[in-house]
Structures are given as C-alpha cells and as structure tokens.
Short mmCIF file of C-alpha atoms in Angstrom, two decimals:
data_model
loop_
_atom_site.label_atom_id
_atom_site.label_comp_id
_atom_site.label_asym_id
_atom_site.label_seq_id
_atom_site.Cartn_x
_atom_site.Cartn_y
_atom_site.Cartn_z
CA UNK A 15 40.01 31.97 -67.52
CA UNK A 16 36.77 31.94 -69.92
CA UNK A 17 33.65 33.08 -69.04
CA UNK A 18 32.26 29.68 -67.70
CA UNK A 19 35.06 29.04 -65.16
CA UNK A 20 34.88 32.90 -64.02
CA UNK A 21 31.39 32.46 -63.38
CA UNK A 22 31.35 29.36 -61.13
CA UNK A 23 34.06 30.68 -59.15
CA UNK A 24 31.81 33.62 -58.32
CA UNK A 25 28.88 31.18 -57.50
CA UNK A 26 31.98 29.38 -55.08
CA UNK A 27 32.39 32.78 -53.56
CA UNK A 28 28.79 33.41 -52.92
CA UNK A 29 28.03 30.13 -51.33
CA UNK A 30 31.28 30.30 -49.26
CA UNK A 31 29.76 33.56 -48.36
CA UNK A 32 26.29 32.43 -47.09
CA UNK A 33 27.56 29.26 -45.12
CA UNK A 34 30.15 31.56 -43.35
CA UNK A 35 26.74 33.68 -42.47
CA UNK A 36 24.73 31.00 -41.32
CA UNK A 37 27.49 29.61 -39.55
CA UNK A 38 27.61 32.63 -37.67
CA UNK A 39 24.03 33.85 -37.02
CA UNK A 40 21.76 30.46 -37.31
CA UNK A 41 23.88 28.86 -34.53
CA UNK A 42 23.70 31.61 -32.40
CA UNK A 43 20.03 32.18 -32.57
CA UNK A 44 19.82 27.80 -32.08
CA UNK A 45 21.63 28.73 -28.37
CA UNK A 46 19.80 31.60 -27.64
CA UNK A 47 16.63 29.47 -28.36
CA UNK A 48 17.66 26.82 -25.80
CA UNK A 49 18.23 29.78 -22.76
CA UNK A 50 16.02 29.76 -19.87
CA UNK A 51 16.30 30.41 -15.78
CA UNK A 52 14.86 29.14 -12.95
CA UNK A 53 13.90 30.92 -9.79
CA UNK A 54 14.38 28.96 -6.25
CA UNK A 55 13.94 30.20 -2.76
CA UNK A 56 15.89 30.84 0.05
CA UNK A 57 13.97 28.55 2.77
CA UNK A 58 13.25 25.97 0.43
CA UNK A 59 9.22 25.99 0.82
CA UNK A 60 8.61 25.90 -3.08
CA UNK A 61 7.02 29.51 -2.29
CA UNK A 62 8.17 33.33 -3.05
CA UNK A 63 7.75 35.24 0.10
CA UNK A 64 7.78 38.59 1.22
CA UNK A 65 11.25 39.77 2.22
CA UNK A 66 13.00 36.62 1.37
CA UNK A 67 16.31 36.44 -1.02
CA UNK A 68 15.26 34.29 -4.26
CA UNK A 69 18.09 33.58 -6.53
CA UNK A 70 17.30 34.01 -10.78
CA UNK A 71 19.73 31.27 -12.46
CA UNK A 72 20.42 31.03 -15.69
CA UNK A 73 20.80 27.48 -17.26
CA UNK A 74 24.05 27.86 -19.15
CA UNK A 75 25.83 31.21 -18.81
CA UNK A 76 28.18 30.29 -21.43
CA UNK A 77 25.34 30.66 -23.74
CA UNK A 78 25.29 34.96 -23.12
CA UNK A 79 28.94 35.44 -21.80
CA UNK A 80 29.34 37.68 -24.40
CA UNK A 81 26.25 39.48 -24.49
CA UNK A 82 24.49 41.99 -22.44
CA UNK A 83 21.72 41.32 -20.22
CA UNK A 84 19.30 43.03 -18.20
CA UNK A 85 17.28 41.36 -15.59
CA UNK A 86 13.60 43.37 -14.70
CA UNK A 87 11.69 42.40 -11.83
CA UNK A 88 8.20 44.03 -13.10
CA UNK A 89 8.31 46.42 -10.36
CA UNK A 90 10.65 49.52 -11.92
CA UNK A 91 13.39 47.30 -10.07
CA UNK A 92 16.01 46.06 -12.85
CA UNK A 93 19.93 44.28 -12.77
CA UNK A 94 22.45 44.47 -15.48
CA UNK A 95 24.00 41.14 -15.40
CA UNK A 96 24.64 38.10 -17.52
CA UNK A 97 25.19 36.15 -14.57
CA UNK A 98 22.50 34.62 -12.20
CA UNK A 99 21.55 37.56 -9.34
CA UNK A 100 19.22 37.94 -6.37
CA UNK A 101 16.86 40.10 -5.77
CA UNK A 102 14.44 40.73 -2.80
CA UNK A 103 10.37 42.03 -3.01
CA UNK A 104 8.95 44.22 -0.56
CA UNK A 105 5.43 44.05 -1.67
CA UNK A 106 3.23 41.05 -2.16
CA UNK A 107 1.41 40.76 -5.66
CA UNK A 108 2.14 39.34 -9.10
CA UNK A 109 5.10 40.19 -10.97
CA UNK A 110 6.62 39.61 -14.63
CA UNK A 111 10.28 38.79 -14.57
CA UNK A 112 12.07 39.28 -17.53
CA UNK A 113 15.91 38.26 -19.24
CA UNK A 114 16.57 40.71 -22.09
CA UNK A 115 19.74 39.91 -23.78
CA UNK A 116 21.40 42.58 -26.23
CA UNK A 117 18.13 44.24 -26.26
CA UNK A 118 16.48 41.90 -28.98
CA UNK A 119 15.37 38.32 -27.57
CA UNK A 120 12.84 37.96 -23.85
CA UNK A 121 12.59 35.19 -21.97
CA UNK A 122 9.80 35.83 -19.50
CA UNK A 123 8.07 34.00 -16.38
CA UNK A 124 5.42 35.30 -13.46
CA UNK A 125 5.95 35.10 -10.04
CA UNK A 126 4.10 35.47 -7.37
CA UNK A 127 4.85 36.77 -4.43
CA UNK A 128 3.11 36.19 -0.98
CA UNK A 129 2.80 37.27 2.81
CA UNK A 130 5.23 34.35 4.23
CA UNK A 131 4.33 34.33 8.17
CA UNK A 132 4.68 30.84 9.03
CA UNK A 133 1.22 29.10 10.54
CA UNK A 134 1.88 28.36 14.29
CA UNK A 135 -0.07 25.66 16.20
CA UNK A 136 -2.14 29.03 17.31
CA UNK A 137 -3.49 29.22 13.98
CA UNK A 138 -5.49 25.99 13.83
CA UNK A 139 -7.12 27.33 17.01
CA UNK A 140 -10.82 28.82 15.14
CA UNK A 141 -12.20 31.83 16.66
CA UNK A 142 -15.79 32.51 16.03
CA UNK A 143 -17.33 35.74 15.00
CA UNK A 144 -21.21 36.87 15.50
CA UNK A 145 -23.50 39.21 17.11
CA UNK A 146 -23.37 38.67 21.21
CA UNK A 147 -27.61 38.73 19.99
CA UNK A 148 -29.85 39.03 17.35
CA UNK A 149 -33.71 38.36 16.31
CA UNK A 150 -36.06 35.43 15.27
CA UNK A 151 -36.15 35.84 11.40
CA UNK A 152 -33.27 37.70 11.30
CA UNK A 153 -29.97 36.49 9.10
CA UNK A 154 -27.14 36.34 11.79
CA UNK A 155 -24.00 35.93 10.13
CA UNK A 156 -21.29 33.68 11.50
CA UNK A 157 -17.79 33.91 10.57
CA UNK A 158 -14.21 31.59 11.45
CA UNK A 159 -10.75 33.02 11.44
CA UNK A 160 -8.28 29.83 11.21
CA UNK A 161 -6.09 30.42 8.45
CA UNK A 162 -4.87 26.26 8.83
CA UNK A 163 -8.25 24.93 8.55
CA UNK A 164 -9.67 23.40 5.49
CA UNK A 165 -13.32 22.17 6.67
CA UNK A 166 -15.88 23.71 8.84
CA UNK A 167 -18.84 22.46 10.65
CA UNK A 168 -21.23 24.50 12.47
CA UNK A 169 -23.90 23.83 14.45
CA UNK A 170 -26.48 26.97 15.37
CA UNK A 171 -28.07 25.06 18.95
CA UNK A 172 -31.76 25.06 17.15
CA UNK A 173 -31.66 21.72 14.83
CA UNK A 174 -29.06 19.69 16.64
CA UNK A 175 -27.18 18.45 13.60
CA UNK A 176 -24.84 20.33 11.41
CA UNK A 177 -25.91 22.96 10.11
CA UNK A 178 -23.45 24.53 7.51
CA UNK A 179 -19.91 23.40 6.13
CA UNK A 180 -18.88 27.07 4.76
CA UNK A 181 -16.49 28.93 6.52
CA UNK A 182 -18.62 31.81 6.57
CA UNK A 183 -22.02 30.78 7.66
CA UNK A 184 -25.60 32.54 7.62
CA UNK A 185 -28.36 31.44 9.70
CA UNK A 186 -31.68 32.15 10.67
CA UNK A 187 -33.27 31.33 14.26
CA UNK A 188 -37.25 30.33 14.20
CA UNK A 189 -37.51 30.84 17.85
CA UNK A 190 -36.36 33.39 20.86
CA UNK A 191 -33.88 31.77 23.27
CA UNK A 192 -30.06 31.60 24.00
CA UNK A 193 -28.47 28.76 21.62
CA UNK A 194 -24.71 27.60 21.91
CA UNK A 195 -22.56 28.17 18.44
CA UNK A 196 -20.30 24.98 18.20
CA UNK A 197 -18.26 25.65 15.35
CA UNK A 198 -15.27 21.90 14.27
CA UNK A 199 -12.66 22.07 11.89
CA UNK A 200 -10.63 19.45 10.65
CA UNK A 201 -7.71 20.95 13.19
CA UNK A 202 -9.99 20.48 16.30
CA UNK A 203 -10.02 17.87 18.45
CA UNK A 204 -13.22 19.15 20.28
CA UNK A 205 -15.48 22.12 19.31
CA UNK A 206 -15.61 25.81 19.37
CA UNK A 207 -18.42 27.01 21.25
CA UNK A 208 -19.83 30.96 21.75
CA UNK A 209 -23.49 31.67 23.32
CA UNK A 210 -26.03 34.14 20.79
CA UNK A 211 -29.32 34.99 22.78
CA UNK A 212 -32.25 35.42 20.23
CA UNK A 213 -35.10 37.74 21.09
CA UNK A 214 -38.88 37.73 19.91
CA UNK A 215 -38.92 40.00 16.67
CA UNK A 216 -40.69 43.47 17.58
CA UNK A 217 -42.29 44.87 15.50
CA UNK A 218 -41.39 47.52 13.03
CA UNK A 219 -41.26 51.21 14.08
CA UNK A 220 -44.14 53.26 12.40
CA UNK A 221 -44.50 56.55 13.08
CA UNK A 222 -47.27 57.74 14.40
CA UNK A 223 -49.38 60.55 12.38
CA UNK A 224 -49.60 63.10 14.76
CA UNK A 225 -48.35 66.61 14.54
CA UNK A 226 -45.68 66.13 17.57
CA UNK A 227 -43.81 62.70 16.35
CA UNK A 228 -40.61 64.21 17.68
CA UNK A 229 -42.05 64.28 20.73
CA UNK A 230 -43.56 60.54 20.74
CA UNK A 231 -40.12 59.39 19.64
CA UNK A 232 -38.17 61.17 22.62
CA UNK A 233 -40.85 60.11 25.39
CA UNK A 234 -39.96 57.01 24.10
CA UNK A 235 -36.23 56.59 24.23
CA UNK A 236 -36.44 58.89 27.01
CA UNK A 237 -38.89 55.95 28.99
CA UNK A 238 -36.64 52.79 27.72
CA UNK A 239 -33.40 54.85 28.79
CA UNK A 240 -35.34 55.67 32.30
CA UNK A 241 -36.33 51.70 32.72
CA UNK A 242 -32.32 50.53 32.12
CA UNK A 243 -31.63 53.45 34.92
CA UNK A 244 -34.05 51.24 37.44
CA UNK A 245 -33.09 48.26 36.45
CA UNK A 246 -30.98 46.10 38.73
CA UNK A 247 -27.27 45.10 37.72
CA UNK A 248 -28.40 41.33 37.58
CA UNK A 249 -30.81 42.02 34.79
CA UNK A 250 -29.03 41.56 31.73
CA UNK A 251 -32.29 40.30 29.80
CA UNK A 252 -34.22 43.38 30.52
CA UNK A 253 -31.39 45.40 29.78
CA UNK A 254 -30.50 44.15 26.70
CA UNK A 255 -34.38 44.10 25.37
CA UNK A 256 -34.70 47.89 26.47
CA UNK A 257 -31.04 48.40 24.29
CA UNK A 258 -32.36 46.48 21.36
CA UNK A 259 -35.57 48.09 21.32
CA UNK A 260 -34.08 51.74 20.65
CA UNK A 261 -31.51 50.29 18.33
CA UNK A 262 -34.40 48.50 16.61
CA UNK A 263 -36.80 51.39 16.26
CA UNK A 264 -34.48 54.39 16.08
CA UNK A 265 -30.81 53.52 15.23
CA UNK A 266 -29.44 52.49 11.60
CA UNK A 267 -26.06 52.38 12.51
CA UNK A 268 -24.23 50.32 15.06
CA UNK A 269 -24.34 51.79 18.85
CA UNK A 270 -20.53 51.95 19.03
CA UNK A 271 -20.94 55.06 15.96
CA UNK A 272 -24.29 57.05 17.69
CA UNK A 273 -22.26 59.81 19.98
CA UNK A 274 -24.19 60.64 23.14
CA UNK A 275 -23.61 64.33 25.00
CA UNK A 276 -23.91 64.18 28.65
CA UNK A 277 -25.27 67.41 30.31
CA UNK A 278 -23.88 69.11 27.22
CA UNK A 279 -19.92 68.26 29.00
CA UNK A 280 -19.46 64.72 28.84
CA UNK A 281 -19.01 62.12 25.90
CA UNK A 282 -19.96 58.67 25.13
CA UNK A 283 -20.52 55.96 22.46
CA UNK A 284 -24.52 55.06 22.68
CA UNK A 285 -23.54 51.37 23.87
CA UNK A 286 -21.22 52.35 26.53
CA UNK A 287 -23.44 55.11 28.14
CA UNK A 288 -26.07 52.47 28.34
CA UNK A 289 -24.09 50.11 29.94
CA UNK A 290 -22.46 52.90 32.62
CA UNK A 291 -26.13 53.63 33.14
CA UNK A 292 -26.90 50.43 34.09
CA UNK A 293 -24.22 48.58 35.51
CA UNK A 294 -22.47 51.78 37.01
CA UNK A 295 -25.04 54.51 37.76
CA UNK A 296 -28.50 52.70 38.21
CA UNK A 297 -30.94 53.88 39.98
CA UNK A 298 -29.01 56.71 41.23
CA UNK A 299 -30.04 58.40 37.83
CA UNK A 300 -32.44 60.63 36.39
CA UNK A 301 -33.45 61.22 32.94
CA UNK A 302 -34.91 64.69 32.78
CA UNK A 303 -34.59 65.66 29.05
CA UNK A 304 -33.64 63.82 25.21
CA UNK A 305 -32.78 65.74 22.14
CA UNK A 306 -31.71 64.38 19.05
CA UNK A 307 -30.14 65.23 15.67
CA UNK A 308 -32.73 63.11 13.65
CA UNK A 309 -36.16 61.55 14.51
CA UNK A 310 -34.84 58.11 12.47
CA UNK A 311 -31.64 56.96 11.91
CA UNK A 312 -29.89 59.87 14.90
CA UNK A 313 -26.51 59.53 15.16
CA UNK A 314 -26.39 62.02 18.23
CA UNK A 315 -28.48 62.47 21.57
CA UNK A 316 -28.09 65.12 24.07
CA UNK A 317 -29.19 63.96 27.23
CA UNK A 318 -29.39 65.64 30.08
CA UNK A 319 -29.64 64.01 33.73
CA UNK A 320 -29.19 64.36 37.29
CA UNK A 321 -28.19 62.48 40.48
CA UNK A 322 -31.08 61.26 42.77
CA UNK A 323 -30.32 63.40 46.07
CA UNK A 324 -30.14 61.07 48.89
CA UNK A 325 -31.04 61.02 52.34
#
C-alpha cells in the first residue's frame, strides 16, 4: 500500500470516527432539547392551591429513561425520579420548579401557589368598615371586605349620588349630622347600609399658660367624666360628645389602648369604663379625684370614685 492509499484510509478512519460521535452525542442533545413537563391540578380549577396534590409530567419519558433526574420544588423539597411525581406545598408564595437531568441540562418553570378556600355565596355579602363617628373636616375612611366583588359604589348620605367607586373609600363630611353609608357591589341586589354620626369640629386643645396646666387638664376630664356620670341612659348624643371631647383634647391613641385604674383595684379600657359609667353606674357615681401618667397623649388614669349614699 503506497503512501497515497495509506493516507486516505486514515482520513476514512477519521471521518468514520466523527459521524459515529455525532451520531451519538448531537442526537442526544436534539431529544434532550425537545423535553419539557407540564404541571396540572388535582381539582381541575387551572390554579395551584395550598395543600392540594399537583402532578409534574414529563412529555416523553422515553426521552431520560436512561438518565438521572432530580425534580426541586424551590423550597429545599427535592425527588429523584425520571418519571412524572407529585408533590404537595404547605406554604403559599412563588416557587421555581426545576428538572435536572444527569446533572448538566435545566428545564425550569414558576409556580405559584395560593390560599385555595373556595368563595361561598357568604362572600359576595360586603361588610362595611368605619368609625361608629367622626368630625366635620375630618377624613373618615371607609373600607369593604367581599373578596367576590369586583365594583364598588358608595354613597356617604351628604351629596345623594355616588360618591366613590374604590373599594377603599375616603371621605370628608362638610356638615354635623348622622348620614347613612350605602355601600353596592356588582354581587348585590340591594345596598349595604351602616349609620356614622358627624359632630361639629371642636376646636383644638391649647394649653393654657399657667403654672398649674396639670391641674386645668384634670378639672377638665375630671368635669366631662362627672357630666357622663349624670347623664341619663337615653342620652347617647351627650354621651358620646363628652367621650369625643377627652379623646379629642387629651388622647392620641384609640380608647380601647388608654388603661383606666379604678380606686387603685379595678381595671378597665378608657371606652368601656365610660360606657359602665354611663349606661351601668350613672348617677349613682362620684368622681372625687383624676391622675394621669401624661398631661397629652396619657395612656393611663387613676381615678378614684365613690357610691352616692342613699336614703
């Protein structure tokens, strides 16, 4: 064999050589290129739900029969499998789901998983949320909690036409009075309706510059806490004035967080000792002394009172 023939015969060998390699690796990585899964749920609502079984399926299995795969759920959570598996989430959020196969190629897709409680016909039911009152130039948020509904409409009692469309409404009332809320959805077939009495802005505490202030400020709750004593169980008006007065003047946070002592023994939230005093006690009550933890802004009162002997 001369030099010439020897020489193609190696160039025969080296082709042969490369076409068995591609034949081997290039198809391979064609297949590979053409995996993918899906992911489908178990109740069949197009949605991936808390505690519910989804199923991962690959598209051809015969395509990694022979490989080894790992499935990871983004959470930590992972499956060795070349099959299709199932997995459950116990935690709502966003997740990465991933098919590695022989440690070298991804194929990757989010998912997102959800709270699933089903909406009831309870849900399209809208509740309305506000402040039982508030003042004239004050903003007096309104809120809805109906999870089904799409559109609101809510009308404040003042304009008599609609008077926001956003679920979460803000309004402000030009004049003292009580004004009925109607709040319609598009899941209503009649509207919502809540009462908000409006009172006459008073105006702004100042304190007075004088060398006893302290003592101004508890003459004064001590006087507004002595009229809701007196007052009569039918007058709600007059109580709730005297209430919103102190709250106004002297109280930053809401009643429910300003702790009152009783006679240094008992306990109550500010708004429920003021409603025991009226509705419960009345006039049976006296206030002999106030003290509190903070001229403005007190978050405790010490009060102490007595019983009206009687005859």
């Amino acid at each position: 064999m001369n030099i010439k023939n020897k020489t193609v015969v190696i160039l025969l060998l080296i082709v042969a050589v490369i076409l068995i390699v591609v034949a081997l690796v290039f198809p391979f990585n064609k297949k590979i290129s053409n995996l993918d899964f899906s992911i489908s749920d178990e109740n069949d609502n197009h949605q991936y739900e808390l505690n519910e079984k989804l199923s991962f399926k690959i598209n051809d299995n015969t395509l990694i029969s022979d490989k080894r795969a790992v499935w990871y759920f983004g959470n930590g959570d992972s499956i060795v499998s070349n099959k299709n598996v199932e997995y459950t989430y116990e935690k709502t959020g966003k997740y990465l789901v991933t098919l590695k196969i022989d440690n070298k190629f991804d194929f990757s897709k989010q998912i997102n998983i959800v709270n699933g409680r089903r909406m009831t016909a309870r849900d399209s039911i809208p509740k309305i949320f506000c402040e039982e009152f508030g003042y004239v130039g004050e903003e007096i948020v309104f809120t809805s909690y109906s999870p089904s509904s799409n559109n609101w409409y809510w009308e404040f009692g003042e304009t008599g036409t609609i008077d926001s469309y956003e679920k979460q409404a803000i309004y402000v009332f030009s004049k003292p009075g009580v004004y009925t809320v109607k709040l319609e959805t598009d899941k209503t077939r009649y509207p919502i309706t809540k009462e908000i009495e409006i009172f006459q802005l008073y105006e702004p505490f100042k304190e007075p510059e004088v060398v006893d202030s302290a003592g101004i400020v508890i003459n004064d709750i001590k006087k507004r806490l002595q009229i809701i004593a007196n007052l009569g169980t039918k007058d709600a008006k007059a109580y709730k004035e005297q209430v919103n007065y102190i709250k106004r003047n002297y109280i930053c946070n809401d009643l429910s967080d300003v702790v009152v002592v009783v006679n240094e023994e008992k306990y109550n939230d500010f708004l429920s000792y003021c409603q025991g005093l009226h509705y419960l006690d009345g006039n049976a009550t006296i206030i002999q002394d106030v003290k509190l933890d903070t001229i403005k802004c007190f978050k405790q009162i010490n009060i102490t009172q007595k019983t009206k002997k009687t005859k």
